mmCIF file of C-alpha atoms in Angstrom:
data_model
loop_
_atom_site.group_PDB
_atom_site.id
_atom_site.type_symbol
_atom_site.label_atom_id
_atom_site.label_comp_id
_atom_site.label_asym_id
_atom_site.label_seq_id
_atom_site.Cartn_x
_atom_site.Cartn_y
_atom_site.Cartn_z
ATOM 1 C CA MET A 1 113.824 70.886 129.409
ATOM 2 C CA SER A 2 114.381 71.414 125.701
ATOM 3 C CA LYS A 3 112.410 74.086 123.882
ATOM 4 C CA ILE A 4 111.740 74.539 120.175
ATOM 5 C CA GLN A 5 111.516 77.927 118.464
ATOM 6 C CA LEU A 6 108.344 78.266 116.396
ATOM 7 C CA TRP A 7 109.093 79.608 112.931
ATOM 8 C CA PHE A 8 105.923 80.437 110.924
ATOM 9 C CA GLU A 9 104.838 81.823 107.540
ATOM 10 C CA ASP A 10 101.692 83.725 108.516
ATOM 11 C CA CYS A 11 99.927 84.897 111.644
ATOM 12 C CA ILE A 12 96.791 86.699 112.793
ATOM 13 C CA LYS A 13 96.664 89.152 115.659
ATOM 14 C CA ILE A 14 93.750 88.552 118.042
ATOM 15 C CA GLU A 15 93.667 91.083 120.869
ATOM 16 C CA ASN A 16 97.144 90.898 122.459
ATOM 17 C CA GLU A 17 98.222 87.589 120.950
ATOM 18 C CA PHE A 18 99.531 86.219 117.670
ATOM 19 C CA TRP A 19 97.891 83.014 116.395
ATOM 20 C CA TYR A 20 99.818 80.876 113.903
ATOM 21 C CA ALA A 21 100.520 77.391 112.580
ATOM 22 C CA SER A 22 104.151 76.458 112.983
ATOM 23 C CA GLY A 23 106.228 75.914 109.862
ATOM 24 C CA ARG A 24 108.300 73.288 111.693
ATOM 25 C CA VAL A 25 105.860 71.067 113.599
ATOM 26 C CA ASN A 26 102.200 70.066 113.709
ATOM 27 C CA GLY A 27 100.425 72.579 115.930
ATOM 28 C CA LEU A 28 98.302 75.723 116.203
ATOM 29 C CA PHE A 29 99.841 78.146 118.681
ATOM 30 C CA LYS A 30 99.161 81.529 120.228
ATOM 31 C CA SER A 31 101.880 83.770 121.688
ATOM 32 C CA GLY A 32 101.788 86.971 123.705
ATOM 33 C CA ILE A 33 102.928 90.031 121.763
ATOM 34 C CA THR A 34 105.121 91.473 124.493
ATOM 35 C CA ASN A 35 106.346 88.486 126.477
ATOM 36 C CA GLY A 36 106.252 85.744 123.834
ATOM 37 C CA GLU A 37 104.477 83.385 126.250
ATOM 38 C CA THR A 38 103.254 80.546 124.044
ATOM 39 C CA GLU A 39 100.404 78.063 124.301
ATOM 40 C CA LEU A 40 99.592 75.038 122.152
ATOM 41 C CA VAL A 41 95.961 75.561 121.059
ATOM 42 C CA GLY A 42 95.332 72.522 118.877
ATOM 43 C CA LEU A 43 96.677 69.980 116.396
ATOM 44 C CA PHE A 44 96.018 69.238 112.738
ATOM 45 C CA GLU A 45 94.545 65.735 112.689
ATOM 46 C CA GLY A 46 96.061 63.283 110.240
ATOM 47 C CA GLU A 47 99.065 65.452 109.415
ATOM 48 C CA SER A 48 102.667 64.535 110.175
ATOM 49 C CA ALA A 49 104.200 65.664 113.450
ATOM 50 C CA ASP A 50 107.254 67.246 111.841
ATOM 51 C CA ARG A 51 106.240 68.068 108.260
ATOM 52 C CA TRP A 52 107.779 71.323 107.037
ATOM 53 C CA ARG A 53 105.488 74.130 105.859
ATOM 54 C CA LEU A 54 102.147 72.474 106.417
ATOM 55 C CA PHE A 55 100.372 75.748 105.608
ATOM 56 C CA SER A 56 101.244 78.767 103.469
ATOM 57 C CA GLY A 57 98.794 81.178 105.058
ATOM 58 C CA MET A 58 95.765 81.692 107.262
ATOM 59 C CA VAL A 59 92.564 83.722 107.060
ATOM 60 C CA ARG A 60 90.128 84.883 109.715
ATOM 61 C CA GLN A 61 86.431 84.978 108.804
ATOM 62 C CA GLY A 62 84.230 85.865 111.769
ATOM 63 C CA ASN A 63 84.934 83.405 114.567
ATOM 64 C CA LYS A 64 86.834 80.970 112.365
ATOM 65 C CA LEU A 65 90.444 80.608 111.260
ATOM 66 C CA PHE A 66 91.132 78.973 107.874
ATOM 67 C CA PHE A 67 94.534 77.385 107.180
ATOM 68 C CA ILE A 68 95.680 77.224 103.540
ATOM 69 C CA PRO A 69 97.431 73.886 102.796
ATOM 70 C CA TYR A 70 100.915 73.834 101.324
ATOM 71 C CA THR A 71 102.300 70.418 102.221
ATOM 72 C CA ALA A 72 99.265 69.530 104.358
ATOM 73 C CA SER A 73 96.757 67.141 102.782
ATOM 74 C CA ARG A 74 93.672 69.199 103.627
ATOM 75 C CA LEU A 75 92.422 72.687 104.394
ATOM 76 C CA PHE A 76 91.688 73.129 108.115
ATOM 77 C CA VAL A 77 89.232 75.330 110.029
ATOM 78 C CA TYR A 78 89.503 76.306 113.685
ATOM 79 C CA ASP A 79 86.357 77.578 115.454
ATOM 80 C CA LEU A 80 87.412 80.178 118.036
ATOM 81 C CA ASP A 81 84.128 79.904 119.970
ATOM 82 C CA ALA A 82 83.797 76.128 120.007
ATOM 83 C CA LYS A 83 87.588 75.707 120.314
ATOM 84 C CA ARG A 84 87.489 72.930 117.745
ATOM 85 C CA MET A 85 89.655 72.077 114.726
ATOM 86 C CA GLU A 86 88.089 70.426 111.673
ATOM 87 C CA PRO A 87 89.585 69.344 108.326
ATOM 88 C CA VAL A 88 87.921 70.242 105.026
ATOM 89 C CA ILE A 89 88.221 67.986 101.997
ATOM 90 C CA LEU A 90 88.369 69.916 98.730
ATOM 91 C CA ASN A 91 86.569 67.503 96.396
ATOM 92 C CA SER A 92 88.210 66.858 93.013
ATOM 93 C CA VAL A 93 90.924 69.408 93.784
ATOM 94 C CA GLU A 94 94.598 68.834 94.529
ATOM 95 C CA PRO A 95 94.802 70.409 97.998
ATOM 96 C CA GLN A 96 98.556 70.902 98.229
ATOM 97 C CA TYR A 97 100.815 73.823 97.237
ATOM 98 C CA LEU A 98 98.053 76.394 97.543
ATOM 99 C CA LEU A 99 98.854 80.075 98.179
ATOM 100 C CA CYS A 100 96.316 82.566 99.473
ATOM 101 C CA CYS A 101 95.678 85.569 97.225
ATOM 102 C CA ALA A 102 92.681 87.458 98.598
ATOM 103 C CA VAL A 103 89.525 87.394 100.691
ATOM 104 C CA HIS A 104 86.256 88.768 99.278
ATOM 105 C CA ASP A 105 83.080 88.528 101.343
ATOM 106 C CA GLU A 106 82.846 84.820 102.266
ATOM 107 C CA LYS A 107 85.237 83.692 99.520
ATOM 108 C CA ILE A 108 88.924 82.828 99.817
ATOM 109 C CA LEU A 109 90.894 83.036 96.563
ATOM 110 C CA MET A 110 93.918 80.742 96.251
ATOM 111 C CA ILE A 111 96.362 79.942 93.478
ATOM 112 C CA HIS A 112 98.180 76.657 92.813
ATOM 113 C CA ALA A 113 101.932 77.186 93.152
ATOM 114 C CA ASN A 114 102.747 74.781 90.320
ATOM 115 C CA LYS A 115 99.629 74.885 88.127
ATOM 116 C CA ASP A 116 97.889 77.539 86.017
ATOM 117 C CA SER A 117 94.748 77.571 88.124
ATOM 118 C CA PHE A 118 92.950 79.540 90.815
ATOM 119 C CA LEU A 119 90.735 78.056 93.499
ATOM 120 C CA VAL A 120 87.793 79.866 95.109
ATOM 121 C CA TYR A 121 86.572 78.443 98.419
ATOM 122 C CA ASP A 122 83.242 79.579 99.895
ATOM 123 C CA THR A 123 83.665 79.597 103.676
ATOM 124 C CA VAL A 124 79.897 79.398 104.274
ATOM 125 C CA SER A 125 78.807 76.676 101.848
ATOM 126 C CA SER A 126 82.231 74.939 101.631
ATOM 127 C CA LYS A 127 81.793 74.854 97.843
ATOM 128 C CA VAL A 128 84.872 75.028 95.625
ATOM 129 C CA CYS A 129 85.171 76.661 92.205
ATOM 130 C CA MET A 130 88.201 76.068 89.969
ATOM 131 C CA LEU A 131 89.310 78.710 87.440
ATOM 132 C CA ASP A 132 92.066 77.184 85.342
ATOM 133 C CA GLY A 133 93.854 77.287 82.009
ATOM 134 C CA TYR A 134 94.959 80.923 82.036
ATOM 135 C CA ARG A 135 98.244 80.128 80.273
ATOM 136 C CA LYS A 136 96.664 78.643 77.164
ATOM 137 C CA ARG A 137 93.726 81.021 77.121
ATOM 138 C CA PHE A 138 95.745 84.245 77.321
ATOM 139 C CA GLY A 139 99.063 83.082 75.871
ATOM 140 C CA ILE A 140 100.895 83.347 79.181
ATOM 141 C CA THR A 141 104.170 81.424 79.408
ATOM 142 C CA GLY A 142 104.983 82.050 83.069
ATOM 143 C CA ARG A 143 102.742 81.874 86.102
ATOM 144 C CA CYS A 144 100.622 84.435 87.854
ATOM 145 C CA VAL A 145 101.788 85.603 91.235
ATOM 146 C CA GLU A 146 99.742 85.363 94.416
ATOM 147 C CA GLU A 147 100.341 88.994 95.354
ATOM 148 C CA GLY A 148 97.945 91.551 93.956
ATOM 149 C CA ILE A 149 95.160 94.039 94.603
ATOM 150 C CA LEU A 150 91.512 93.347 95.419
ATOM 151 C CA LYS A 151 89.104 96.040 94.250
ATOM 152 C CA ARG A 152 85.305 95.819 94.001
ATOM 153 C CA GLY A 153 85.222 92.051 93.834
ATOM 154 C CA LYS A 154 88.076 91.713 91.335
ATOM 155 C CA PHE A 155 91.601 90.534 92.070
ATOM 156 C CA TYR A 156 94.337 92.094 89.898
ATOM 157 C CA THR A 157 97.730 90.438 89.623
ATOM 158 C CA GLY A 158 100.720 90.187 87.323
ATOM 159 C CA CYS A 159 102.223 87.348 85.325
ATOM 160 C CA GLU A 160 105.922 86.619 85.535
ATOM 161 C CA LYS A 161 107.873 87.419 82.349
ATOM 162 C CA ASN A 162 104.763 88.439 80.399
ATOM 163 C CA ASN A 163 103.178 91.725 79.348
ATOM 164 C CA ARG A 164 99.765 90.888 80.806
ATOM 165 C CA MET A 165 97.773 91.608 83.915
ATOM 166 C CA LEU A 166 95.366 88.868 84.983
ATOM 167 C CA ILE A 167 92.021 89.686 86.610
ATOM 168 C CA VAL A 168 89.978 87.219 88.670
ATOM 169 C CA ASP A 169 86.323 88.287 88.827
ATOM 170 C CA LEU A 170 85.059 86.853 92.104
ATOM 171 C CA GLU A 171 81.487 88.015 91.538
ATOM 172 C CA ASN A 172 81.039 86.261 88.185
ATOM 173 C CA MET A 173 83.697 83.555 88.656
ATOM 174 C CA ARG A 174 85.684 84.219 85.498
ATOM 175 C CA LEU A 175 89.183 85.183 84.358
ATOM 176 C CA GLU A 176 90.054 88.288 82.341
ATOM 177 C CA SER A 177 93.310 89.716 81.032
ATOM 178 C CA VAL A 178 94.652 93.055 79.801
ATOM 179 C CA LYS A 179 97.932 93.925 78.105
ATOM 180 C CA ILE A 180 100.369 96.492 79.419
ATOM 181 C CA GLY A 181 102.943 98.474 77.490
ATOM 182 C CA ILE A 182 105.988 96.659 78.847
ATOM 183 C CA ASP A 183 107.425 93.443 77.484
ATOM 184 C CA ASN A 184 108.918 90.610 79.533
ATOM 185 C CA THR A 185 107.890 91.916 82.918
ATOM 186 C CA GLY A 186 108.136 90.957 86.548
ATOM 187 C CA TYR A 187 105.483 92.003 89.042
ATOM 188 C CA LYS A 188 105.114 92.847 92.691
ATOM 189 C CA MET A 189 102.168 93.808 94.836
ATOM 190 C CA ILE A 190 102.066 97.333 96.195
ATOM 191 C CA GLY A 191 100.068 98.028 99.311
ATOM 192 C CA GLU A 192 96.691 96.806 100.504
ATOM 193 C CA LYS A 193 94.982 100.135 99.792
ATOM 194 C CA SER A 194 96.784 101.014 96.552
ATOM 195 C CA GLU A 195 95.345 100.885 93.071
ATOM 196 C CA TYR A 196 98.419 100.041 91.061
ATOM 197 C CA LEU A 197 100.993 97.333 90.444
ATOM 198 C CA LEU A 198 104.706 97.623 89.892
ATOM 199 C CA ALA A 199 106.160 96.101 86.728
ATOM 200 C CA CYS A 200 109.734 96.030 85.478
ATOM 201 C CA ASP A 201 111.172 95.565 82.002
ATOM 202 C CA GLU A 202 114.207 93.546 80.904
ATOM 203 C CA LYS A 203 116.496 96.489 81.772
ATOM 204 C CA GLU A 204 115.130 96.476 85.333
ATOM 205 C CA ASN A 205 113.321 99.806 84.941
ATOM 206 C CA VAL A 206 110.323 99.848 87.279
ATOM 207 C CA TYR A 207 106.953 101.309 86.292
ATOM 208 C CA LYS A 208 103.725 102.064 88.103
ATOM 209 C CA ILE A 209 100.771 100.418 86.279
ATOM 210 C CA ASP A 210 97.106 101.193 86.977
ATOM 211 C CA LEU A 211 94.369 98.561 86.995
ATOM 212 C CA SER A 212 93.551 99.088 83.307
ATOM 213 C CA GLY A 213 97.151 98.306 82.314
ATOM 214 C CA LYS A 214 98.095 101.937 81.687
ATOM 215 C CA ILE A 215 101.623 103.069 82.572
ATOM 216 C CA LEU A 216 101.361 105.881 85.116
ATOM 217 C CA GLU A 217 105.030 106.684 85.679
ATOM 218 C CA LYS A 218 108.556 105.372 85.805
ATOM 219 C CA MET A 219 109.603 104.727 89.408
ATOM 220 C CA THR A 220 113.135 106.110 89.437
ATOM 221 C CA CYS A 221 113.213 105.752 93.221
ATOM 222 C CA LEU A 222 113.346 101.966 92.787
ATOM 223 C CA GLU A 223 116.344 101.837 90.457
ATOM 224 C CA ARG A 224 118.498 100.351 93.211
ATOM 225 C CA VAL A 225 116.067 97.549 94.019
ATOM 226 C CA ASN A 226 116.225 94.299 92.061
ATOM 227 C CA MET A 227 112.526 93.864 91.279
ATOM 228 C CA ARG A 228 112.941 91.677 88.235
ATOM 229 C CA ASP A 229 114.772 88.525 89.258
ATOM 230 C CA ASP A 230 114.390 88.624 93.021
ATOM 231 C CA TYR A 231 110.857 87.214 93.190
ATOM 232 C CA ASN A 232 111.424 86.041 96.752
ATOM 233 C CA ASN A 233 111.673 89.608 98.041
ATOM 234 C CA LYS A 234 108.951 90.531 100.508
ATOM 235 C CA ILE A 235 107.507 94.011 99.987
ATOM 236 C CA ILE A 236 105.423 96.099 102.390
ATOM 237 C CA ILE A 237 104.007 99.618 101.937
ATOM 238 C CA MET A 238 103.631 101.817 105.013
ATOM 239 C CA ASN A 239 102.611 105.428 104.411
ATOM 240 C CA ASP A 240 104.890 106.664 101.583
ATOM 241 C CA ASP A 241 107.644 104.191 102.358
ATOM 242 C CA LEU A 242 108.298 100.915 100.580
ATOM 243 C CA TYR A 243 110.047 98.232 102.652
ATOM 244 C CA VAL A 244 111.931 95.515 100.778
ATOM 245 C CA PHE A 245 112.976 92.394 102.684
ATOM 246 C CA SER A 246 115.753 91.191 100.399
ATOM 247 C CA PHE A 247 116.118 87.518 99.505
ATOM 248 C CA THR A 248 119.751 87.808 98.410
ATOM 249 C CA GLU A 249 121.375 90.564 100.493
ATOM 250 C CA ASN A 250 120.398 89.820 104.120
ATOM 251 C CA LYS A 251 119.117 93.394 104.283
ATOM 252 C CA ILE A 252 115.908 95.321 104.780
ATOM 253 C CA LYS A 253 115.614 98.460 102.659
ATOM 254 C CA ARG A 254 113.256 101.373 103.211
ATOM 255 C CA ILE A 255 112.655 103.623 100.203
ATOM 256 C CA ASN A 256 110.538 106.768 100.260
ATOM 257 C CA MET A 257 108.542 106.827 97.038
ATOM 258 C CA GLN A 258 108.273 110.622 97.075
ATOM 259 C CA THR A 259 111.889 111.601 97.766
ATOM 260 C CA ALA A 260 113.672 108.384 96.644
ATOM 261 C CA GLN A 261 115.706 108.440 99.867
ATOM 262 C CA MET A 262 116.804 104.990 100.946
ATOM 263 C CA ALA A 263 117.861 103.594 104.306
ATOM 264 C CA GLU A 264 118.780 100.011 105.059
ATOM 265 C CA ILE A 265 119.664 97.715 107.908
ATOM 266 C CA ASP A 266 121.767 94.583 107.777
ATOM 267 C CA ILE A 267 119.642 92.002 109.541
ATOM 268 C CA MET A 268 122.759 89.971 110.326
ATOM 269 C CA GLU A 269 123.609 92.588 112.959
ATOM 270 C CA TYR A 270 120.571 91.507 114.965
ATOM 271 C CA GLU A 271 121.223 87.777 114.781
ATOM 272 C CA ASP A 272 123.553 85.557 116.770
ATOM 273 C CA SER A 273 126.682 85.385 114.626
ATOM 274 C CA SER A 274 127.621 82.047 116.163
ATOM 275 C CA TYR A 275 124.330 80.604 114.960
ATOM 276 C CA CYS A 276 123.742 82.389 111.657
ATOM 277 C CA VAL A 277 125.594 82.596 108.370
ATOM 278 C CA PRO A 278 125.083 84.889 105.349
ATOM 279 C CA LEU A 279 122.723 83.126 102.975
ATOM 280 C CA LYS A 280 119.840 83.479 100.599
ATOM 281 C CA ARG A 281 117.099 84.153 103.057
ATOM 282 C CA HIS A 282 113.670 82.539 102.895
ATOM 283 C CA TRP A 283 111.488 84.865 104.927
ATOM 284 C CA GLY A 284 108.683 83.476 106.991
ATOM 285 C CA ALA A 285 105.871 85.811 107.961
ATOM 286 C CA VAL A 286 106.325 89.455 106.884
ATOM 287 C CA LYS A 287 103.229 91.309 108.028
ATOM 288 C CA LYS A 288 102.171 94.911 108.600
ATOM 289 C CA LEU A 289 100.770 95.585 112.075
ATOM 290 C CA ASP A 290 99.449 99.141 112.337
ATOM 291 C CA GLN A 291 102.643 101.219 112.017
ATOM 292 C CA GLU A 292 105.048 98.321 112.549
ATOM 293 C CA ILE A 293 106.133 95.259 110.581
ATOM 294 C CA LEU A 294 106.455 91.779 112.060
ATOM 295 C CA PHE A 295 108.939 89.524 110.293
ATOM 296 C CA VAL A 296 110.426 86.063 110.779
ATOM 297 C CA SER A 297 113.706 84.921 109.236
ATOM 298 C CA ASN A 298 114.719 81.329 108.647
ATOM 299 C CA ALA A 299 118.286 82.192 109.687
ATOM 300 C CA ASP A 300 117.688 82.070 113.442
ATOM 301 C CA LEU A 301 113.908 81.390 113.542
ATOM 302 C CA ARG A 302 113.205 84.417 115.720
ATOM 303 C CA VAL A 303 110.323 86.888 115.537
ATOM 304 C CA ARG A 304 111.168 90.587 115.193
ATOM 305 C CA ILE A 305 109.159 93.784 114.964
ATOM 306 C CA LEU A 306 110.422 96.725 112.900
ATOM 307 C CA ASP A 307 109.183 100.278 113.487
ATOM 308 C CA GLN A 308 109.294 103.256 111.119
ATOM 309 C CA SER A 309 112.617 104.422 112.568
ATOM 310 C CA LEU A 310 114.147 101.032 111.688
ATOM 311 C CA ASN A 311 114.374 100.008 115.311
ATOM 312 C CA VAL A 312 114.136 96.251 115.775
ATOM 313 C CA GLN A 313 112.474 94.543 118.728
ATOM 314 C CA GLU A 314 113.006 90.830 119.207
ATOM 315 C CA VAL A 315 110.488 88.341 120.617
ATOM 316 C CA VAL A 316 111.151 84.614 121.019
ATOM 317 C CA PHE A 317 108.198 82.284 120.457
ATOM 318 C CA ASP A 318 109.058 78.834 121.789
ATOM 319 C CA ILE A 319 107.485 75.892 123.591
ATOM 320 C CA GLU A 320 108.594 72.868 125.594
ATOM 321 C CA MET A 321 109.251 69.921 123.316
ATOM 322 C CA ASN A 322 107.713 67.599 125.882
ATOM 323 C CA THR A 323 104.412 69.509 125.613
ATOM 324 C CA LEU A 324 104.304 68.679 121.911
ATOM 325 C CA ARG A 325 105.234 65.018 122.441
ATOM 326 C CA LYS A 326 102.410 64.502 124.929
ATOM 327 C CA ALA A 327 99.857 66.282 122.739
ATOM 328 C CA TRP A 328 100.836 64.227 119.670
ATOM 329 C CA GLU A 329 100.591 61.003 121.645
ATOM 330 C CA ARG A 330 97.120 61.890 123.026
ATOM 331 C CA GLU A 331 95.820 62.545 119.495
ATOM 332 C CA GLY A 332 97.530 59.500 117.975
ATOM 333 C CA ILE A 333 99.826 61.583 115.773
ATOM 334 C CA LYS A 334 102.831 59.451 114.959
ATOM 335 C CA TYR A 335 106.384 60.705 115.035
ATOM 336 C CA LYS A 336 109.758 59.034 114.814
ATOM 337 C CA ASN A 337 111.719 58.622 118.022
ATOM 338 C CA ASP A 338 114.455 60.833 116.604
ATOM 339 C CA CYS A 339 111.987 63.361 115.200
ATOM 340 C CA CYS A 340 112.227 65.688 118.176
ATOM 341 C CA GLU A 341 116.008 65.610 118.198
ATOM 342 C CA ASP A 342 115.954 66.498 114.483
ATOM 343 C CA LEU A 343 114.170 69.731 115.370
ATOM 344 C CA PHE A 344 117.325 70.929 117.083
ATOM 345 C CA VAL A 345 119.664 70.372 114.154
ATOM 346 C CA SER A 346 122.316 72.886 113.198
ATOM 347 C CA LEU A 347 121.382 75.871 111.067
ATOM 348 C CA GLU A 348 123.153 74.399 108.046
ATOM 349 C CA SER A 349 121.252 71.112 108.343
ATOM 350 C CA TYR A 350 117.991 72.958 108.929
ATOM 351 C CA LEU A 351 118.413 75.078 105.804
ATOM 352 C CA ASN A 352 119.381 72.070 103.724
ATOM 353 C CA LYS A 353 116.249 70.320 104.909
ATOM 354 C CA ILE A 354 114.062 73.291 103.904
ATOM 355 C CA LEU A 355 115.650 73.589 100.480
ATOM 356 C CA THR A 356 115.512 69.851 99.840
ATOM 357 C CA SER A 357 111.849 69.619 100.823
ATOM 358 C CA ASP A 358 111.097 72.529 98.523
ATOM 359 C CA ILE A 359 112.801 71.116 95.433
ATOM 360 C CA ALA A 360 109.597 70.025 93.660
ATOM 361 C CA VAL A 361 108.217 73.533 93.551
ATOM 362 C CA ARG A 362 111.543 75.322 93.355
ATOM 363 C CA LYS A 363 112.048 73.881 89.873
ATOM 364 C CA THR A 364 108.947 75.786 88.756
ATOM 365 C CA GLY A 365 110.108 78.984 90.396
ATOM 366 C CA CYS A 366 107.249 78.811 92.864
ATOM 367 C CA SER A 367 109.006 78.624 96.211
ATOM 368 C CA ARG A 368 107.274 81.403 98.057
ATOM 369 C CA CYS A 369 104.483 81.848 100.536
ATOM 370 C CA GLY A 370 101.189 83.663 100.115
ATOM 371 C CA LYS A 371 99.937 86.960 101.418
ATOM 372 C CA THR A 372 96.310 87.720 102.149
ATOM 373 C CA ILE A 373 94.932 90.969 100.784
ATOM 374 C CA TYR A 374 91.700 92.297 102.241
ATOM 375 C CA GLU A 375 89.329 94.504 100.255
ATOM 376 C CA ASN A 376 89.180 98.142 101.244
ATOM 377 C CA VAL A 377 86.703 100.151 99.144
#
């Protein structure tokens, strides 16, 4: 029988399994870490069977999983104890194109991909607070990025092509801003436990900036990394090494921030050349797991785990298409008769479908997925 590979943009490790919402089809799945054995856990009621990128991220709070809507019409919550999925309506708030920024106590901070607003969702009371208008208030022409640092109840992030750092105070529900000494910057998050951002000027020099906006040092070790224009890069810090999953080069680079030594692997070497082509690569999930990094590429839809020696282990997460059909039919989720066949389209058609579906937000430069940062004080 036909199987479908389950590409995804975020996942949560629970014991020896990965839990995730597929970026290709309607379904919550869990897969074994070592053998890839996959089970359909539940469905997202009222959502399309084959909508691309239903969710941009997921958060675990206690015994519940929260799914951040991207093209989905609602936020969803899955209760691990009751084994029940429930939708949440965000009153008076546009629920789509949300990206997860941070989790503080019971609050989930999200940013609109195509608006100048943040959304704070209380997972206990289900209340929503909107913090908007940062462009007009602080004279910001670009948009803030979803990647940043959470410290003592405040989320620090950068603003594309501006010399400002934006601060979201989650205790007092307000926005603040500080200037930095670099004009026309680009920003990236650095590490879950770090206390600085990286910013680059128009000459692509990269600087380390502390949380008050002060320049700490020029990062000469990053001179060979395009930090300015390549906003779709995925960046992970592990020990003293910075890992860059390149959007434009089909490569993963590892740079030691103490010695500036760089090593790289061409990810095309690990993919089926008959199935993949060199392309601008939209990464799915890129997530640190202890001393390894899990990553998913849209080129061949496979899950891989990278260790510190740049060894790559491959795991295939897939499921019988007939299992999905039957589950959709039981829950009354409609799908076109040719929907399932469309899931097995060629790589070229698949990529065209992703890029076409993304066009509304790509025009705003917002085609990226969120990353959840947990507080560590």
